[in-house]
Amino acid sequence: MERTVPTAPSDATTPAADACFPDAAGLLDGMPRQRSGTVVTVEPPEAAPAAPARRVRVPRVWRLLPTPTGTPFTFGYGAVLTAVSLVAAHLDPTLVHTLHQGSSTDVAHLVRTPVLVLLASALWIAGGILSPYALALLFVLTALERRIGGVRTAGVFLLGHVGATLATELPIGLAVLVGHLPASSLHRLDYGVSFGVAASLGALTGLLRPWLRWPLLALFTWTLVTDLIAFTDPMTNWGHLIALAIGVATWPLVRRRHRARQVPSAR
């Protein structure tokens, strides 16, 4: 059965409408009548904005330096070391030597006042504020503190400073006790920040990318081994290698802390 379209009664009484719309009877049911004389224009879609040119990120040099808010431990410790070095530069050399002896972490001082000399010895920079270890302290501690925070950076520094000091001085005390070294070895001059810097550098390399980590670690290790072969100050040179090993041993801890600090910033 074919479907038919009945003619609306209104169409019979309005012949003018039929004249205007001759094809209206052929429309399907429910299909609205098209308005004649209206031109529908379709605007072309707007062109998508061009993607901005990718900018080359330039490393922010100022992040290599400590700031009071970004790296408070490094900034404060560096300020103290600078002040001590500037004051010592204007004191009588004999007085400065006496202060160095009183701050020395030798066996005799470690037996009597261990905490005092361990802290006091970390206030001196051998060679002054322009020595290589002073510059290394500035950049290494800044980079490490920006990654793991000030408290843990201070912990790594003290761990290397105290651990390497005890690892080199205790064997001397035992050697004197059994008679292999003279008693004068108990009063050797030992002070400075180099053990803490070596440990901090060892910890920092664990947070760097492999292409930078291994060359930096190999270069620093080779420098320490060369100093040890020269045999100018074997106990101090051994202390630097021990401090570096202590810093490398902290890789699991510093990496865990570094990942924990990155989680909030990624949210």
Tab-separated table of C-alpha atoms in Angstrom:
chain	number	residue	atom	x	y	z
A	1	MET	CA	0.000	0.000	0.000
A	2	GLU	CA	1.416	3.324	-1.038
A	3	ARG	CA	1.435	6.116	1.421
A	4	THR	CA	-0.558	9.186	0.254
A	5	VAL	CA	-0.308	12.733	1.430
A	6	PRO	CA	-3.779	14.278	2.027
A	7	THR	CA	-4.325	17.849	1.021
A	8	ALA	CA	-4.900	20.186	3.936
A	9	PRO	CA	-8.303	21.900	3.923
A	10	SER	CA	-6.693	25.271	4.288
A	11	ASP	CA	-4.978	24.758	0.923
A	12	ALA	CA	-8.329	24.502	-0.873
A	13	THR	CA	-9.547	27.836	0.426
A	14	THR	CA	-6.308	29.698	-0.230
A	15	PRO	CA	-5.492	29.424	-3.931
A	16	ALA	CA	-2.878	32.183	-3.623
A	17	ALA	CA	-0.870	30.007	-1.307
A	18	ASP	CA	-0.961	27.130	-3.843
A	19	ALA	CA	0.310	29.443	-6.492
A	20	CYS	CA	3.200	30.539	-4.377
A	21	PHE	CA	4.089	26.992	-3.290
A	22	PRO	CA	3.317	24.679	-6.208
A	23	ASP	CA	5.410	21.814	-4.917
A	24	ALA	CA	4.073	21.896	-1.350
A	25	ALA	CA	1.930	18.813	-1.878
A	26	GLY	CA	4.945	16.641	-2.518
A	27	LEU	CA	6.547	17.265	0.833
A	28	LEU	CA	6.680	14.391	3.357
A	29	ASP	CA	4.630	14.482	6.543
A	30	GLY	CA	6.390	16.267	9.359
A	31	MET	CA	8.859	18.004	7.034
A	32	PRO	CA	8.682	21.768	7.554
A	33	ARG	CA	8.143	23.883	4.491
A	34	GLN	CA	11.243	25.633	3.188
A	35	ARG	CA	11.200	29.377	3.083
A	36	SER	CA	11.638	30.603	-0.464
A	37	GLY	CA	13.852	33.517	-1.325
A	38	THR	CA	16.266	32.980	1.587
A	39	VAL	CA	19.897	32.298	0.713
A	40	VAL	CA	21.699	30.358	3.389
A	41	THR	CA	25.362	31.130	3.489
A	42	VAL	CA	27.814	28.883	5.283
A	43	GLU	CA	30.785	30.722	6.705
A	44	PRO	CA	34.064	28.890	6.404
A	45	PRO	CA	35.504	27.720	9.720
A	46	GLU	CA	37.966	30.018	11.295
A	47	ALA	CA	41.528	29.053	10.738
A	48	ALA	CA	43.193	27.562	13.790
A	49	PRO	CA	45.700	29.929	15.383
A	50	ALA	CA	49.247	29.161	14.491
A	51	ALA	CA	51.169	27.338	17.170
A	52	PRO	CA	53.585	29.655	18.960
A	53	ALA	CA	57.213	29.125	18.175
A	54	ARG	CA	58.935	26.973	20.754
A	55	ARG	CA	61.285	29.019	22.856
A	56	VAL	CA	64.720	27.797	23.705
A	57	ARG	CA	64.998	27.592	27.479
A	58	VAL	CA	68.055	29.391	28.732
A	59	PRO	CA	69.405	28.110	32.066
A	60	ARG	CA	68.787	30.570	34.848
A	61	VAL	CA	72.280	31.370	36.034
A	62	TRP	CA	71.038	32.912	39.246
A	63	ARG	CA	69.824	29.482	40.402
A	64	LEU	CA	73.466	28.406	40.659
A	65	LEU	CA	73.942	30.890	43.498
A	66	PRO	CA	72.440	30.655	47.011
A	67	THR	CA	69.582	32.911	48.054
A	68	PRO	CA	68.119	33.606	51.518
A	69	THR	CA	64.722	32.118	50.618
A	70	GLY	CA	65.635	29.439	48.086
A	71	THR	CA	68.687	27.953	49.826
A	72	PRO	CA	68.764	29.310	53.393
A	73	PHE	CA	71.295	26.770	54.714
A	74	THR	CA	73.859	27.389	51.974
A	75	PHE	CA	73.317	31.146	52.108
A	76	GLY	CA	73.668	31.330	55.904
A	77	TYR	CA	76.607	28.932	56.096
A	78	GLY	CA	78.367	30.737	53.253
A	79	ALA	CA	77.867	34.069	54.994
A	80	VAL	CA	79.401	32.709	58.214
A	81	LEU	CA	82.396	31.277	56.353
A	82	THR	CA	82.903	34.551	54.513
A	83	ALA	CA	82.785	36.552	57.739
A	84	VAL	CA	85.256	34.223	59.487
A	85	SER	CA	87.644	34.356	56.524
A	86	LEU	CA	87.518	38.156	56.299
A	87	VAL	CA	88.138	38.565	60.032
A	88	ALA	CA	91.000	36.035	59.959
A	89	ALA	CA	92.609	37.942	57.073
A	90	HIS	CA	92.994	40.997	59.339
A	91	LEU	CA	94.216	39.146	62.440
A	92	ASP	CA	97.775	38.440	63.407
A	93	PRO	CA	98.991	35.228	61.686
A	94	THR	CA	100.202	33.841	65.010
A	95	LEU	CA	96.736	34.256	66.498
A	96	VAL	CA	95.126	32.652	63.463
A	97	HIS	CA	97.467	29.664	63.759
A	98	THR	CA	96.531	29.321	67.419
A	99	LEU	CA	92.832	29.346	66.493
A	100	HIS	CA	93.459	26.684	63.869
A	101	GLN	CA	95.195	24.496	66.420
A	102	GLY	CA	92.320	24.932	68.865
A	103	SER	CA	89.826	23.931	66.132
A	104	SER	CA	91.818	20.967	64.857
A	105	THR	CA	90.023	17.624	64.794
A	106	ASP	CA	93.060	15.639	65.891
A	107	VAL	CA	92.856	12.712	68.268
A	108	ALA	CA	93.769	14.785	71.329
A	109	HIS	CA	90.912	17.255	70.770
A	110	LEU	CA	88.425	14.585	69.740
A	111	VAL	CA	88.997	12.775	73.024
A	112	ARG	CA	88.479	15.926	75.136
A	113	THR	CA	85.898	18.050	73.270
A	114	PRO	CA	84.639	16.112	70.227
A	115	VAL	CA	81.482	18.134	69.483
A	116	LEU	CA	83.187	21.509	69.878
A	117	VAL	CA	86.109	20.788	67.566
A	118	LEU	CA	83.945	19.060	64.951
A	119	LEU	CA	81.795	22.190	64.689
A	120	ALA	CA	84.672	24.668	65.001
A	121	SER	CA	86.769	22.952	62.337
A	122	ALA	CA	83.934	23.426	59.823
A	123	LEU	CA	84.205	27.223	60.183
A	124	TRP	CA	87.561	27.445	58.416
A	125	ILE	CA	88.355	27.241	54.717
A	126	ALA	CA	91.894	26.164	53.962
A	127	GLY	CA	93.181	28.646	51.405
A	128	GLY	CA	90.567	31.327	52.047
A	129	ILE	CA	87.250	32.162	50.442
A	130	LEU	CA	88.714	32.077	46.911
A	131	SER	CA	90.094	28.546	47.204
A	132	PRO	CA	88.707	25.765	44.965
A	133	TYR	CA	86.935	24.116	47.895
A	134	ALA	CA	85.227	27.409	48.802
A	135	LEU	CA	83.854	27.791	45.277
A	136	ALA	CA	82.879	24.110	45.175
A	137	LEU	CA	81.034	24.502	48.471
A	138	LEU	CA	79.051	27.430	47.075
A	139	PHE	CA	77.863	25.708	43.906
A	140	VAL	CA	77.581	22.124	45.173
A	141	LEU	CA	75.588	22.939	48.302
A	142	THR	CA	73.317	25.281	46.348
A	143	ALA	CA	72.532	22.618	43.747
A	144	LEU	CA	72.015	19.950	46.398
A	145	GLU	CA	69.802	22.106	48.614
A	146	ARG	CA	67.531	23.049	45.703
A	147	ARG	CA	66.911	19.341	45.152
A	148	ILE	CA	66.585	17.878	48.661
A	149	GLY	CA	66.124	20.841	51.007
A	150	GLY	CA	68.294	22.592	53.574
A	151	VAL	CA	67.947	20.170	56.492
A	152	ARG	CA	68.995	17.135	54.477
A	153	THR	CA	71.781	19.054	52.761
A	154	ALA	CA	73.178	19.987	56.170
A	155	GLY	CA	72.836	16.330	57.182
A	156	VAL	CA	74.834	15.118	54.158
A	157	PHE	CA	77.516	17.731	54.786
A	158	LEU	CA	77.858	16.852	58.476
A	159	LEU	CA	77.783	13.132	57.730
A	160	GLY	CA	80.751	13.483	55.397
A	161	HIS	CA	82.575	15.925	57.691
A	162	VAL	CA	82.176	13.833	60.838
A	163	GLY	CA	82.381	10.405	59.189
A	164	ALA	CA	85.570	11.075	57.233
A	165	THR	CA	87.184	12.781	60.243
A	166	LEU	CA	86.548	9.824	62.532
A	167	ALA	CA	87.563	7.348	59.822
A	168	THR	CA	90.982	8.982	59.498
A	169	GLU	CA	91.693	9.999	63.097
A	170	LEU	CA	90.646	6.823	64.925
A	171	PRO	CA	93.229	4.669	63.083
A	172	ILE	CA	95.890	7.201	64.079
A	173	GLY	CA	94.894	6.888	67.724
A	174	LEU	CA	95.004	3.102	67.510
A	175	ALA	CA	98.391	3.192	65.780
A	176	VAL	CA	99.797	5.422	68.533
A	177	LEU	CA	98.283	3.132	71.155
A	178	VAL	CA	100.040	0.036	69.800
A	179	GLY	CA	103.296	1.886	69.183
A	180	HIS	CA	103.317	2.128	65.389
A	181	LEU	CA	103.192	5.952	65.409
A	182	PRO	CA	104.789	8.519	67.751
A	183	ALA	CA	102.691	10.396	70.299
A	184	SER	CA	103.121	13.609	68.315
A	185	SER	CA	100.664	12.192	65.751
A	186	LEU	CA	97.869	12.832	68.249
A	187	HIS	CA	98.291	16.590	67.696
A	188	ARG	CA	98.243	16.886	63.899
A	189	LEU	CA	96.605	19.956	62.337
A	190	ASP	CA	93.292	19.057	60.696
A	191	TYR	CA	90.486	21.534	59.925
A	192	GLY	CA	88.373	22.779	57.015
A	193	VAL	CA	85.252	22.089	54.986
A	194	SER	CA	86.737	19.787	52.348
A	195	PHE	CA	85.295	16.540	53.786
A	196	GLY	CA	81.786	17.983	53.818
A	197	VAL	CA	82.169	19.320	50.282
A	198	ALA	CA	83.389	15.949	48.995
A	199	ALA	CA	80.413	14.152	50.572
A	200	SER	CA	77.962	16.734	49.207
A	201	LEU	CA	79.417	16.377	45.710
A	202	GLY	CA	79.140	12.613	45.930
A	203	ALA	CA	75.475	12.902	46.944
A	204	LEU	CA	74.727	15.471	44.232
A	205	THR	CA	76.059	13.269	41.433
A	206	GLY	CA	73.363	10.739	42.256
A	207	LEU	CA	70.710	13.313	41.266
A	208	LEU	CA	72.292	14.326	37.955
A	209	ARG	CA	71.685	12.802	34.554
A	210	PRO	CA	74.053	9.955	33.631
A	211	TRP	CA	75.841	11.967	30.913
A	212	LEU	CA	76.892	14.468	33.589
A	213	ARG	CA	77.012	12.207	36.654
A	214	TRP	CA	79.689	9.749	35.607
A	215	PRO	CA	82.195	12.187	34.018
A	216	LEU	CA	81.943	14.502	37.029
A	217	LEU	CA	82.347	11.638	39.493
A	218	ALA	CA	85.250	10.175	37.529
A	219	LEU	CA	87.012	13.543	37.263
A	220	PHE	CA	86.734	14.279	40.980
A	221	THR	CA	87.802	10.758	41.936
A	222	TRP	CA	90.828	10.972	39.655
A	223	THR	CA	91.813	14.288	41.249
A	224	LEU	CA	91.642	12.766	44.733
A	225	VAL	CA	93.578	9.671	43.676
A	226	THR	CA	96.266	11.851	42.119
A	227	ASP	CA	96.626	13.766	45.383
A	228	LEU	CA	96.871	10.480	47.263
A	229	ILE	CA	99.591	9.183	44.943
A	230	ALA	CA	101.570	12.386	45.516
A	231	PHE	CA	101.617	11.386	49.220
A	232	THR	CA	101.790	14.971	50.487
A	233	ASP	CA	99.071	14.527	53.130
A	234	PRO	CA	97.909	10.903	52.940
A	235	MET	CA	95.456	11.008	55.860
A	236	THR	CA	93.626	14.041	54.508
A	237	ASN	CA	93.625	12.579	50.995
A	238	TRP	CA	92.179	9.332	52.291
A	239	GLY	CA	89.585	11.390	54.136
A	240	HIS	CA	88.480	13.022	50.871
A	241	LEU	CA	87.984	9.630	49.216
A	242	ILE	CA	86.092	8.333	52.245
A	243	ALA	CA	83.866	11.430	52.301
A	244	LEU	CA	83.131	11.004	48.586
A	245	ALA	CA	82.170	7.368	49.203
A	246	ILE	CA	79.884	8.475	52.049
A	247	GLY	CA	78.123	10.879	49.685
A	248	VAL	CA	77.684	8.163	47.048
A	249	ALA	CA	76.247	5.862	49.733
A	250	THR	CA	73.461	8.404	50.352
A	251	TRP	CA	72.106	8.104	46.772
A	252	PRO	CA	69.010	6.064	47.762
A	253	LEU	CA	68.084	8.614	50.449
A	254	VAL	CA	68.659	11.763	48.407
A	255	ARG	CA	66.886	10.315	45.366
A	256	ARG	CA	63.863	9.404	47.464
A	257	ARG	CA	63.753	12.901	48.912
A	258	HIS	CA	64.193	14.469	45.481
A	259	ARG	CA	61.246	12.491	44.085
A	260	ALA	CA	59.109	13.442	47.092
A	261	ARG	CA	59.802	17.150	46.490
A	262	GLN	CA	58.877	16.837	42.815
A	263	VAL	CA	55.426	15.309	43.456
A	264	PRO	CA	53.735	18.502	44.834
A	265	SER	CA	55.138	20.616	42.005
A	266	ALA	CA	53.752	18.184	39.390
A	267	ARG	CA	50.182	18.431	40.693
